[in-house]
Structures are given as structure tokens and as C-alpha cells.
Short mmCIF file of C-alpha atoms in Angstrom, two decimals:
data_model
loop_
_atom_site.label_atom_id
_atom_site.label_comp_id
_atom_site.label_asym_id
_atom_site.label_seq_id
_atom_site.Cartn_x
_atom_site.Cartn_y
_atom_site.Cartn_z
CA UNK A 221 -90.94 -17.31 -87.50
CA UNK A 222 -90.39 -20.02 -90.10
CA UNK A 223 -92.79 -19.67 -93.10
CA UNK A 224 -92.05 -22.45 -95.38
CA UNK A 225 -92.49 -25.83 -94.27
CA UNK A 226 -89.10 -27.43 -92.87
CA UNK A 227 -89.39 -30.62 -94.90
CA UNK A 228 -89.69 -31.35 -98.63
CA UNK A 229 -92.89 -33.11 -98.39
CA UNK A 230 -94.92 -30.08 -96.78
CA UNK A 231 -93.08 -27.87 -99.18
CA UNK A 232 -94.49 -30.06 -102.48
CA UNK A 233 -97.93 -29.83 -100.78
CA UNK A 234 -97.79 -26.25 -100.03
CA UNK A 235 -96.80 -25.92 -103.99
CA UNK A 236 -99.59 -28.24 -104.84
CA UNK A 237 -102.01 -26.44 -102.72
CA UNK A 238 -101.03 -22.86 -104.29
CA UNK A 239 -101.27 -24.00 -107.47
CA UNK A 240 -105.10 -26.15 -107.03
CA UNK A 241 -106.13 -23.28 -105.16
CA UNK A 242 -105.15 -20.38 -107.61
CA UNK A 243 -106.73 -22.43 -110.65
CA UNK A 244 -109.79 -23.34 -108.47
CA UNK A 245 -110.35 -19.42 -107.87
CA UNK A 246 -109.66 -18.48 -111.64
CA UNK A 247 -112.07 -21.54 -112.11
CA UNK A 248 -114.49 -20.17 -110.25
CA UNK A 249 -114.32 -16.66 -111.55
CA UNK A 250 -114.74 -17.64 -115.00
CA UNK A 251 -117.61 -19.84 -114.36
CA UNK A 252 -119.23 -16.89 -112.22
CA UNK A 253 -118.99 -14.32 -115.22
CA UNK A 254 -119.95 -16.19 -117.64
CA UNK A 255 -123.14 -17.48 -115.28
CA UNK A 256 -124.33 -13.77 -115.09
CA UNK A 257 -123.58 -13.08 -118.79
CA UNK A 258 -125.51 -15.90 -119.36
CA UNK A 259 -128.73 -15.65 -116.67
CA UNK A 260 -128.27 -11.71 -117.56
CA UNK A 261 -129.05 -11.98 -120.47
CA UNK A 262 -131.55 -15.04 -120.25
CA UNK A 263 -133.65 -12.33 -117.79
CA UNK A 264 -133.37 -9.38 -119.90
CA UNK A 265 -134.90 -11.21 -122.94
CA UNK A 266 -137.71 -12.94 -120.80
CA UNK A 267 -138.59 -9.25 -119.83
CA UNK A 268 -138.68 -8.03 -123.34
CA UNK A 269 -140.83 -10.88 -124.39
CA UNK A 270 -143.17 -10.22 -121.54
CA UNK A 271 -143.54 -6.46 -122.54
CA UNK A 272 -144.16 -7.41 -126.12
CA UNK A 273 -146.92 -9.72 -125.69
CA UNK A 274 -148.43 -7.62 -122.76
CA UNK A 275 -148.22 -4.52 -125.61
CA UNK A 276 -150.05 -7.00 -128.28
CA UNK A 277 -153.00 -7.53 -125.67
CA UNK A 278 -153.47 -4.71 -124.06
CA UNK A 279 -153.26 -2.45 -127.03
CA UNK A 280 -156.23 -4.20 -128.96
CA UNK A 281 -158.24 -4.49 -125.48
CA UNK A 282 -161.26 -1.73 -124.97
CA UNK A 283 -159.62 0.86 -121.84
CA UNK A 284 -161.97 -0.92 -119.26
CA UNK A 285 -160.66 -4.16 -120.06
CA UNK A 286 -156.98 -3.48 -119.77
CA UNK A 287 -155.97 -3.25 -115.92
CA UNK A 288 -157.67 -6.97 -115.86
CA UNK A 289 -155.98 -8.01 -119.21
CA UNK A 290 -152.48 -6.88 -117.43
CA UNK A 291 -153.31 -8.28 -114.43
CA UNK A 292 -153.94 -11.73 -115.73
CA UNK A 293 -150.72 -11.71 -117.65
CA UNK A 294 -148.37 -10.96 -114.60
CA UNK A 295 -146.68 -13.72 -113.19
CA UNK A 296 -144.94 -14.22 -109.54
CA UNK A 297 -141.81 -12.38 -110.41
CA UNK A 298 -142.83 -10.31 -113.44
CA UNK A 299 -145.50 -7.63 -112.69
CA UNK A 300 -147.36 -5.99 -115.70
CA UNK A 301 -149.19 -2.48 -115.22
CA UNK A 302 -151.31 -0.40 -117.50
CA UNK A 303 -151.15 3.28 -116.76
CA UNK A 304 -152.85 6.60 -118.33
CA UNK A 305 -149.36 8.77 -117.34
CA UNK A 306 -146.00 8.21 -118.66
CA UNK A 307 -144.10 5.86 -115.67
CA UNK A 308 -141.40 7.58 -113.67
CA UNK A 309 -138.31 5.52 -112.55
CA UNK A 310 -134.51 6.04 -110.79
CA UNK A 311 -131.70 4.42 -110.39
CA UNK A 312 -128.55 4.13 -111.80
CA UNK A 313 -127.06 5.35 -115.16
CA UNK A 314 -129.01 4.52 -118.13
CA UNK A 315 -126.22 2.67 -119.55
CA UNK A 316 -126.39 0.16 -117.08
CA UNK A 317 -129.61 -0.75 -118.46
CA UNK A 318 -128.69 -0.53 -122.25
CA UNK A 319 -128.43 -4.37 -123.19
CA UNK A 320 -132.22 -4.70 -122.01
CA UNK A 321 -133.10 -1.79 -123.98
CA UNK A 322 -131.51 -3.19 -126.67
CA UNK A 323 -133.26 -6.40 -126.62
CA UNK A 324 -136.65 -4.80 -126.00
CA UNK A 325 -136.06 -2.24 -129.44
CA UNK A 326 -135.30 -5.31 -131.22
CA UNK A 327 -138.42 -6.75 -130.53
CA UNK A 328 -140.41 -3.52 -130.96
CA UNK A 329 -139.06 -2.21 -134.06
CA UNK A 330 -141.63 -0.45 -135.13
CA UNK A 331 -141.69 1.52 -131.81
CA UNK A 332 -139.58 5.15 -131.71
CA UNK A 333 -136.78 5.10 -128.89
CA UNK A 334 -139.03 7.82 -127.07
CA UNK A 335 -141.73 5.90 -126.58
CA UNK A 336 -139.66 2.74 -124.59
CA UNK A 337 -138.18 3.42 -121.38
CA UNK A 338 -135.95 1.48 -119.28
CA UNK A 339 -135.10 2.22 -115.68
CA UNK A 340 -134.40 1.04 -112.05
CA UNK A 341 -136.62 1.82 -108.98
CA UNK A 342 -134.87 1.26 -105.92
CA UNK A 343 -137.33 0.33 -103.28
CA UNK A 344 -137.14 2.83 -100.31
CA UNK A 345 -136.11 1.25 -96.29
CA UNK A 346 -137.39 1.64 -93.11
CA UNK A 347 -135.71 5.05 -92.55
CA UNK A 348 -136.99 5.97 -95.67
CA UNK A 349 -133.61 6.09 -97.66
CA UNK A 350 -133.20 3.74 -100.81
CA UNK A 351 -133.09 0.22 -99.99
CA UNK A 352 -129.74 -0.92 -102.36
CA UNK A 353 -130.72 -4.32 -103.67
CA UNK A 354 -134.81 -4.50 -103.46
CA UNK A 355 -135.57 -2.23 -106.27
CA UNK A 356 -136.98 -3.44 -109.73
CA UNK A 357 -136.30 -3.14 -113.22
CA UNK A 358 -138.83 -1.16 -115.07
CA UNK A 359 -139.73 -1.78 -118.98
CA UNK A 360 -142.04 0.64 -120.58
CA UNK A 361 -143.80 0.90 -123.54
CA UNK A 362 -146.08 3.35 -125.26
CA UNK A 363 -149.47 2.63 -126.63
CA UNK A 364 -151.18 4.08 -130.03
CA UNK A 365 -153.43 5.85 -127.52
CA UNK A 366 -151.06 7.66 -125.79
CA UNK A 367 -151.06 5.24 -122.81
CA UNK A 368 -148.49 3.24 -121.07
CA UNK A 369 -147.86 -0.58 -120.50
CA UNK A 370 -145.43 -1.27 -117.72
CA UNK A 371 -143.72 -4.60 -116.89
CA UNK A 372 -141.49 -4.31 -113.50
CA UNK A 373 -139.54 -7.74 -112.77
CA UNK A 374 -136.94 -7.96 -109.93
CA UNK A 375 -133.27 -7.33 -111.17
CA UNK A 376 -130.64 -10.33 -111.42
CA UNK A 377 -129.19 -11.06 -108.08
CA UNK A 378 -125.45 -12.15 -107.45
CA UNK A 379 -125.46 -13.74 -104.47
CA UNK A 380 -121.57 -13.90 -104.33
CA UNK A 381 -118.94 -16.71 -106.19
CA UNK A 382 -120.18 -19.82 -104.80
CA UNK A 383 -123.91 -20.94 -103.40
CA UNK A 384 -123.65 -22.38 -99.47
CA UNK A 385 -123.86 -25.95 -101.49
CA UNK A 386 -121.57 -25.15 -103.80
CA UNK A 387 -119.18 -23.73 -100.95
CA UNK A 388 -119.75 -26.94 -99.46
CA UNK A 389 -118.93 -29.39 -101.92
CA UNK A 390 -115.86 -27.84 -102.99
CA UNK A 391 -114.78 -27.62 -99.16
CA UNK A 392 -114.78 -31.51 -99.03
CA UNK A 393 -113.06 -31.82 -102.46
CA UNK A 394 -110.65 -29.95 -101.49
CA UNK A 395 -109.97 -31.71 -98.66
CA UNK A 396 -109.95 -35.01 -100.55
CA UNK A 397 -107.33 -33.63 -102.69
CA UNK A 398 -105.28 -32.71 -100.26
CA UNK A 399 -105.47 -35.54 -98.02
CA UNK A 400 -104.79 -37.52 -101.22
CA UNK A 401 -101.84 -35.47 -102.23
CA UNK A 402 -100.45 -35.64 -98.70
CA UNK A 403 -100.24 -39.46 -98.67
CA UNK A 404 -98.99 -39.32 -102.37
CA UNK A 405 -96.45 -36.87 -101.43
CA UNK A 406 -95.23 -38.50 -97.69
CA UNK A 407 -95.02 -41.81 -100.16
CA UNK A 408 -92.77 -40.43 -102.43
CA UNK A 409 -90.33 -38.98 -100.27
CA UNK A 410 -90.19 -41.35 -97.92
CA UNK A 411 -86.96 -43.08 -99.60
CA UNK A 412 -85.35 -39.53 -98.47
CA UNK A 413 -86.27 -39.96 -95.33
CA UNK A 414 -85.04 -43.41 -95.13
CA UNK A 415 -81.86 -42.45 -96.45
CA UNK A 416 -81.64 -39.38 -93.77
CA UNK A 417 -82.10 -41.99 -91.19
CA UNK A 418 -79.33 -44.08 -92.60
CA UNK A 419 -76.91 -41.66 -92.83
CA UNK A 420 -77.22 -40.86 -89.29
CA UNK A 421 -77.22 -44.46 -88.03
CA UNK A 422 -74.12 -45.23 -90.12
CA UNK A 423 -72.64 -42.28 -88.27
CA UNK A 424 -73.11 -44.27 -84.94
CA UNK A 425 -72.80 -48.00 -85.97
CA UNK A 426 -70.57 -48.55 -89.39
CA UNK A 427 -71.89 -52.32 -89.43
CA UNK A 428 -75.87 -50.82 -89.77
CA UNK A 429 -77.28 -52.71 -92.57
CA UNK A 430 -77.37 -51.37 -96.38
CA UNK A 431 -80.15 -49.14 -97.07
CA UNK A 432 -82.83 -50.75 -99.52
CA UNK A 433 -82.80 -49.36 -103.02
CA UNK A 434 -86.28 -48.52 -103.65
CA UNK A 435 -88.33 -45.84 -104.76
CA UNK A 436 -88.26 -43.46 -107.57
CA UNK A 437 -85.10 -43.82 -109.76
CA UNK A 438 -83.19 -40.62 -107.78
CA UNK A 439 -83.15 -42.12 -104.77
CA UNK A 440 -82.84 -45.44 -106.03
CA UNK A 441 -79.61 -43.98 -107.24
CA UNK A 442 -78.54 -42.41 -104.15
CA UNK A 443 -79.61 -45.13 -101.94
CA UNK A 444 -76.71 -47.49 -104.06
CA UNK A 445 -74.13 -44.64 -103.93
CA UNK A 446 -74.80 -44.29 -99.90
CA UNK A 447 -74.90 -48.23 -99.70
CA UNK A 448 -71.41 -48.23 -101.94
CA UNK A 449 -70.02 -45.24 -99.81
CA UNK A 450 -71.02 -47.67 -96.46
CA UNK A 451 -69.16 -50.39 -97.72
CA UNK A 452 -66.19 -48.72 -98.94
CA UNK A 453 -65.92 -47.30 -95.33
CA UNK A 454 -66.51 -50.54 -93.75
CA UNK A 455 -63.91 -51.92 -95.86
CA UNK A 456 -61.30 -49.38 -95.00
CA UNK A 457 -62.05 -49.48 -91.17
CA UNK A 458 -61.61 -53.53 -91.52
CA UNK A 459 -58.83 -53.22 -93.25
CA UNK A 460 -56.91 -50.68 -90.68
CA UNK A 461 -58.24 -53.01 -87.88
CA UNK A 462 -56.49 -56.19 -89.72
CA UNK A 463 -53.22 -54.17 -90.34
CA UNK A 464 -52.89 -53.24 -86.90
CA UNK A 465 -53.82 -56.51 -85.54
CA UNK A 466 -50.93 -58.15 -87.55
CA UNK A 467 -48.74 -54.95 -86.15
CA UNK A 468 -50.11 -56.16 -83.12
CA UNK A 469 -49.09 -59.29 -83.31
CA UNK A 470 -45.61 -58.95 -84.86
CA UNK A 471 -44.93 -56.21 -81.98
CA UNK A 472 -46.12 -58.71 -79.18
CA UNK A 473 -43.02 -61.32 -80.50
CA UNK A 474 -39.73 -58.79 -80.06
CA UNK A 475 -41.60 -57.28 -76.67
CA UNK A 476 -41.61 -60.51 -75.27
CA UNK A 477 -38.18 -61.26 -76.41
CA UNK A 478 -36.80 -58.14 -75.00
CA UNK A 479 -38.46 -59.06 -71.66
CA UNK A 480 -36.62 -62.39 -71.35
CA UNK A 481 -33.26 -60.43 -72.45
CA UNK A 482 -34.01 -58.11 -69.77
CA UNK A 483 -34.02 -60.81 -67.10
CA UNK A 484 -30.35 -60.92 -68.03
CA UNK A 485 -29.32 -57.59 -66.77
CA UNK A 486 -27.30 -57.59 -64.01
CA UNK A 487 -28.72 -53.97 -63.05
CA UNK A 488 -31.94 -54.28 -60.73
CA UNK A 489 -33.03 -50.77 -61.44
CA UNK A 490 -32.22 -50.77 -64.81
CA UNK A 491 -33.95 -54.25 -65.33
CA UNK A 492 -36.89 -52.81 -63.23
CA UNK A 493 -37.37 -49.67 -65.52
CA UNK A 494 -36.88 -51.36 -69.31
CA UNK A 495 -39.49 -54.05 -68.00
CA UNK A 496 -41.91 -51.33 -67.03
CA UNK A 497 -41.12 -49.75 -70.29
CA UNK A 498 -41.88 -52.89 -71.73
CA UNK A 499 -45.11 -53.37 -70.27
CA UNK A 500 -46.28 -50.06 -71.13
CA UNK A 501 -45.42 -50.59 -74.76
CA UNK A 502 -47.60 -54.30 -74.32
CA UNK A 503 -50.53 -51.95 -72.65
CA UNK A 504 -50.06 -49.27 -75.20
CA UNK A 505 -50.43 -51.98 -77.93
CA UNK A 506 -53.48 -53.87 -77.01
CA UNK A 507 -55.45 -50.32 -76.18
CA UNK A 508 -54.88 -49.19 -79.26
CA UNK A 509 -56.29 -52.58 -81.05
CA UNK A 510 -59.31 -52.23 -78.82
CA UNK A 511 -59.82 -49.23 -79.48
CA UNK A 512 -60.36 -49.55 -83.08
CA UNK A 513 -62.02 -52.53 -82.81
CA UNK A 514 -64.56 -51.33 -80.75
CA UNK A 515 -66.53 -49.33 -83.72
CA UNK A 516 -66.17 -52.49 -86.16
CA UNK A 517 -67.04 -55.54 -83.89
CA UNK A 518 -70.50 -56.19 -84.24
CA UNK A 519 -72.13 -57.24 -80.62
CA UNK A 520 -75.41 -58.30 -80.44
CA UNK A 521 -78.02 -55.71 -79.45
CA UNK A 522 -80.05 -56.61 -76.56
CA UNK A 523 -82.65 -54.98 -73.94
CA UNK A 524 -80.75 -54.80 -70.46
CA UNK A 525 -81.12 -52.71 -67.60
CA UNK A 526 -78.91 -50.18 -67.21
CA UNK A 527 -79.12 -49.88 -63.53
CA UNK A 528 -77.52 -53.23 -62.83
CA UNK A 529 -75.18 -52.77 -65.54
CA UNK A 530 -73.82 -49.91 -63.88
CA UNK A 531 -73.84 -51.54 -60.16
CA UNK A 532 -72.15 -54.40 -61.56
CA UNK A 533 -69.11 -52.12 -62.28
CA UNK A 534 -69.17 -50.92 -59.18
CA UNK A 535 -69.34 -53.80 -56.84
CA UNK A 536 -66.96 -55.26 -58.93
CA UNK A 537 -64.34 -52.34 -58.42
CA UNK A 538 -65.83 -52.22 -54.66
CA UNK A 539 -64.50 -55.67 -54.53
CA UNK A 540 -61.16 -55.11 -56.18
CA UNK A 541 -60.48 -52.27 -53.09
CA UNK A 542 -61.48 -49.55 -55.09
CA UNK A 543 -63.21 -46.55 -53.47
CA UNK A 544 -66.34 -46.61 -55.37
CA UNK A 545 -69.91 -45.77 -54.17
CA UNK A 546 -73.57 -46.57 -56.42
CA UNK A 547 -76.91 -44.95 -55.65
CA UNK A 548 -79.51 -44.21 -57.97
CA UNK A 549 -82.62 -45.65 -60.14
CA UNK A 550 -83.12 -49.74 -59.63
CA UNK A 551 -84.91 -50.37 -63.08
CA UNK A 552 -83.58 -49.07 -66.55
CA UNK A 553 -84.35 -50.95 -69.52
CA UNK A 554 -82.41 -49.98 -72.44
CA UNK A 555 -81.79 -52.04 -75.98
CA UNK A 556 -77.59 -51.25 -76.15
CA UNK A 557 -74.58 -53.46 -76.38
CA UNK A 558 -74.36 -54.25 -72.90
CA UNK A 559 -70.54 -55.42 -72.95
CA UNK A 560 -69.79 -52.33 -74.92
CA UNK A 561 -71.75 -50.36 -72.67
CA UNK A 562 -70.41 -51.77 -69.60
CA UNK A 563 -66.91 -51.03 -70.97
CA UNK A 564 -67.79 -47.71 -71.24
CA UNK A 565 -69.05 -47.14 -67.67
CA UNK A 566 -65.97 -48.65 -66.47
CA UNK A 567 -63.53 -46.42 -67.82
CA UNK A 568 -64.99 -43.33 -66.66
CA UNK A 569 -65.44 -44.77 -63.15
CA UNK A 570 -61.89 -46.17 -63.27
CA UNK A 571 -60.22 -42.67 -64.17
CA UNK A 572 -62.57 -41.20 -61.11
CA UNK A 573 -60.41 -43.84 -59.30
CA UNK A 574 -57.07 -43.12 -60.01
CA UNK A 575 -57.45 -39.23 -60.53
CA UNK A 576 -60.12 -38.50 -58.29
CA UNK A 577 -59.20 -40.94 -55.39
CA UNK A 578 -63.07 -41.98 -55.09
CA UNK A 579 -65.96 -42.60 -57.41
CA UNK A 580 -69.33 -41.77 -56.06
CA UNK A 581 -71.84 -43.13 -59.01
CA UNK A 582 -75.52 -42.25 -59.30
CA UNK A 583 -78.39 -42.81 -61.69
CA UNK A 584 -81.66 -40.96 -62.46
CA UNK A 585 -83.92 -40.60 -65.19
CA UNK A 586 -86.61 -38.51 -66.88
CA UNK A 587 -89.33 -39.10 -69.40
CA UNK A 588 -86.73 -39.42 -72.05
CA UNK A 589 -82.93 -40.34 -71.00
CA UNK A 590 -81.39 -41.96 -68.57
CA UNK A 591 -78.43 -39.75 -66.66
CA UNK A 592 -75.54 -41.42 -65.26
CA UNK A 593 -73.20 -39.52 -62.69
CA UNK A 594 -69.72 -40.01 -61.88
CA UNK A 595 -68.36 -37.71 -59.06
CA UNK A 596 -64.47 -37.68 -58.00
CA UNK A 597 -62.62 -35.62 -55.49
CA UNK A 598 -59.79 -34.78 -57.82
CA UNK A 599 -58.02 -31.68 -59.20
CA UNK A 600 -60.32 -31.36 -62.12
CA UNK A 601 -59.84 -30.70 -65.37
CA UNK A 602 -59.10 -27.00 -66.83
CA UNK A 603 -61.51 -25.97 -69.60
CA UNK A 604 -59.26 -25.45 -72.22
CA UNK A 605 -58.59 -29.07 -71.73
CA UNK A 606 -61.90 -30.79 -70.82
CA UNK A 607 -62.42 -30.25 -74.96
CA UNK A 608 -59.18 -32.67 -75.55
CA UNK A 609 -59.29 -35.18 -72.96
CA UNK A 610 -61.48 -37.16 -75.45
CA UNK A 611 -59.03 -37.38 -78.34
CA UNK A 612 -57.38 -40.37 -78.79
CA UNK A 613 -54.08 -40.57 -77.00
CA UNK A 614 -54.42 -37.58 -74.98
CA UNK A 615 -53.42 -36.94 -71.46
CA UNK A 616 -53.61 -34.19 -69.08
CA UNK A 617 -50.58 -33.43 -66.91
CA UNK A 618 -51.59 -35.11 -63.91
CA UNK A 619 -52.49 -38.70 -65.57
CA UNK A 620 -48.77 -38.86 -67.00
CA UNK A 621 -46.99 -40.19 -64.16
CA UNK A 622 -45.93 -43.69 -63.70
CA UNK A 623 -48.39 -44.66 -60.63
CA UNK A 624 -51.78 -43.35 -62.58
CA UNK A 625 -50.40 -44.75 -65.85
CA UNK A 626 -52.75 -44.70 -69.29
CA UNK A 627 -52.58 -44.56 -72.58
CA UNK A 628 -55.16 -41.83 -73.35
CA UNK A 629 -57.74 -44.07 -74.70
CA UNK A 630 -60.30 -44.54 -71.79
CA UNK A 631 -62.35 -41.67 -72.19
CA UNK A 632 -62.25 -41.68 -75.95
CA UNK A 633 -63.11 -45.15 -76.17
CA UNK A 634 -66.51 -44.09 -73.47
CA UNK A 635 -67.57 -41.51 -75.77
CA UNK A 636 -67.26 -43.57 -78.73
CA UNK A 637 -69.36 -46.06 -77.21
CA UNK A 638 -71.71 -43.54 -75.45
CA UNK A 639 -72.40 -42.09 -78.84
CA UNK A 640 -72.82 -45.24 -80.92
CA UNK A 641 -75.86 -45.80 -78.36
CA UNK A 642 -77.11 -42.25 -79.19
CA UNK A 643 -76.56 -40.78 -76.03
CA UNK A 644 -73.69 -37.80 -75.19
CA UNK A 645 -70.80 -37.94 -72.43
CA UNK A 646 -69.97 -34.56 -71.02
CA UNK A 647 -67.49 -32.83 -68.24
CA UNK A 648 -68.02 -30.36 -65.32
CA UNK A 649 -65.66 -29.12 -62.58
CA UNK A 650 -67.65 -29.37 -59.02
CA UNK A 651 -67.67 -26.18 -56.92
CA UNK A 652 -64.96 -26.85 -54.23
CA UNK A 653 -62.92 -29.01 -56.37
CA UNK A 654 -63.31 -32.48 -57.98
CA UNK A 655 -64.90 -33.18 -61.46
CA UNK A 656 -68.23 -34.68 -62.78
CA UNK A 657 -68.86 -36.37 -65.63
CA UNK A 658 -72.50 -36.88 -67.13
CA UNK A 659 -73.64 -39.28 -69.54
CA UNK A 660 -76.98 -39.47 -70.91
CA UNK A 661 -78.62 -42.04 -72.51
CA UNK A 662 -82.28 -41.76 -74.59
CA UNK A 663 -84.84 -44.29 -73.29
CA UNK A 664 -85.82 -44.51 -77.04
CA UNK A 665 -85.05 -47.44 -79.20
CA UNK A 666 -81.31 -46.64 -80.52
CA UNK A 667 -80.39 -46.43 -83.97
CA UNK A 668 -78.17 -49.34 -83.36
CA UNK A 669 -80.39 -51.74 -83.50
CA UNK A 670 -83.03 -49.83 -86.20
CA UNK A 671 -83.47 -51.88 -89.41
#
């Protein structure tokens, strides 16, 4: 299972979110800690002052009025009681309330520590047990006549790091930051995606347009280097093709001259063999030049019906007396180079007729691609040689005879054309004999016409 995202944008966003989350949690923790300290200190000081004022008022009042005064100075959260007996308290260890006791002693310096009491009393729950979190803080001071004044108040309640309102606000802010960061990272990494797309496109089509040199300096430098490499490779291929075209032209002249001189050879069999060799040489030169030009020529891209294209190739071969049969879909629109694609189909079907006696051509489709299947009744090709027949000039033993001829470039040309359209071609021996050639072409707009 992949843990990290697979893209640069995804990993960058993950790093940003991790840093943002860590910073946010740390900020909330610091804020919460400081708030607890401040609120606790404020609450303790208010409670100490309430005890001081209540002690002063009750101490100078007659005993009969002390309960009424205690009730009068009470508030909703802080209740004042006057009692003759010393108050009792239970709860956490005394050091938990040391801060409050210190503030009370600071406000009542003349009172001895034994005359001050601070405790925490928990209220009992329904089952009679202590109900944690529902108790109250008790702060008591002894009066001169031995009675006590007690102020009770709820402790500071810690409701967590964030309130519901703060949690909603923080969530909305985080989502907004995530959306903005994702959009920005995708924008910044767009040149990298364009570079990857251009590299794949150039692998299929050497005439692909140059990559726009946009984005940050690093991506502009990468795009510029890629465009320079693409131009050098294109120039190398053009130079090679021009060189071979010149060689082809120069070779045709002596071949033609030799053909003329061969006509004066007296031995009929010898003359026929010489002319056949010269024809083979001429065909090899022409095929080689066509093969090399195929990756350089820039045929316009059009949307055509591939089923009609395959059917027309089969009809032309049938008209020439070849045993070719076509059946399959009747509508298969595709953005392609029609003449190049027609040449690939012609080479494959022609091979089936030459080496398999008959060509049964069918076409099917699914949601993503078209499939052209060419079946023959020949001897098939061994598994060892199936990966070699697509190499230029490679011919299996059964194709080296004079009857079949060929230069070993037919399948090489077909594979180059099919791959330039984003497709794939493969071979498979049929059960019972014969070879099945499978050609797959994606329905999506091919990379050959992407800009």
C-alpha cells in the first residue's frame, strides 16, 4: 500500500499540511495553557476579594444579621455563608489550591494561617459516590468571635483545547488554506506535468511541437533543454533520412545501368537471376528509405472512421484476387494519420496473405480502445522469434524464399506507426495452427495531435 502521494503536488501539499497542522496544534496548546493560567488567576483573585469583603461586612454586623448579610453579598456563582462551626472540605491535595490560598493570605495578612482554610468539596452523584467535576471550591476565614465566613465558588472548568465555535472556525480556515495551497501547488507543478507529457509525446512523434518555456526559472531551463534536445534529435533524423535518400538516388542509377547491361547477357537463366537480384536491391533501397521517412514525415492529423479504413484495405486486396475477409464494427471514429495507419494495416494483412494463405480481419471495440484482429492459417511464429520479427530487416526462415520475398520491414513499419498513435501490436499463435495479430488503438485523442 502506498503511503505517500505519487505526485510532486501531492507530496508538497502533504508537507505543507503537516507543517500547518503541527504549527496549529502548538499554537492552540500555547493559547490554551496561557488562557487557563490567566483565567484561573483571575478567578482565584476574585474569590479572594469576595472573601475579604464578606469577612469585613459580617464581622462588624450583629450575629442576628450575619446570615442576611451573607445572603445579600452572595452572587450567582459565588455563595457566602456564615457558620459558627469550622467548615469541612474534601477533595484533591491542598497543594492543588496553593495559588488561591496564597492570594487570600496576601489580602488578609493579619490572619494566621490556621484561621484560613481552602478546600475542594465534590458533590455526591446519584449513586452516592463523588461526582467528579461537579464540586465547588471552599475558601473560609475565621472571625474574631470564633465563627467562620465561607465563600463557595465553582472551579474553573477546562472544556478542552477548543470550544465548538473555535473548532468550526478553525476547520473552515484550515479547509480554505488547503484549497488555496492545493491550487497553488498544482499551478506551480503544471510545467512538470507538461514536460512529462511532452517527453512521452516526443517518444511517439518526433515532429511534435516545442514545449512552451513558461513557469519558474528551473522549469524554464528544463523546458529549454528539452526543446534543444528535441531539435537536435529531429535534425539528426532529418540528416540521416537525407543521407539515405541521396544514397538511394545514387544507387538507383547504377542499378538501372546494370539492368540495361543485363539485357545483353546471352544466358536466359543467368539474365533472369541477375534481374531478380537487381529488383530485390531496388525494392530494399525503396523500403529502407520509406521506413526511415515514416518517423519524420508530418502527415496531417484527421478524424476518420478506422473501420472504413480497414475495410477499404481489405476490399483493395480482394479486388487484387487475395483471400481477404473483413467483418466487425461499422463506425470507429479516431483522430489519426490516416495514410500512415492504412500503411500499417496493409503491411499486416499482406503478411497474413503471404505467409498464412488467407487473412481473416475483424474489428471490435470497448469503452477505451479499438481492436483490429488479423488471423491467418499459416504455420505461425515460434515464441522465440515473435519478439524479433518487429526488428528492422529481420525475417523468419519461412519468409526468405523468392516466392514470398520481403525485406523484413513490414512489421517494423507497422509497429512504429501503431505506437505513434498510442497503440500496441502483438502476435499470438492460434490453437490448431495459424497466427493472430492483435492491434489495439486507444479511443482517446492521441498524443500525436496534442499541443
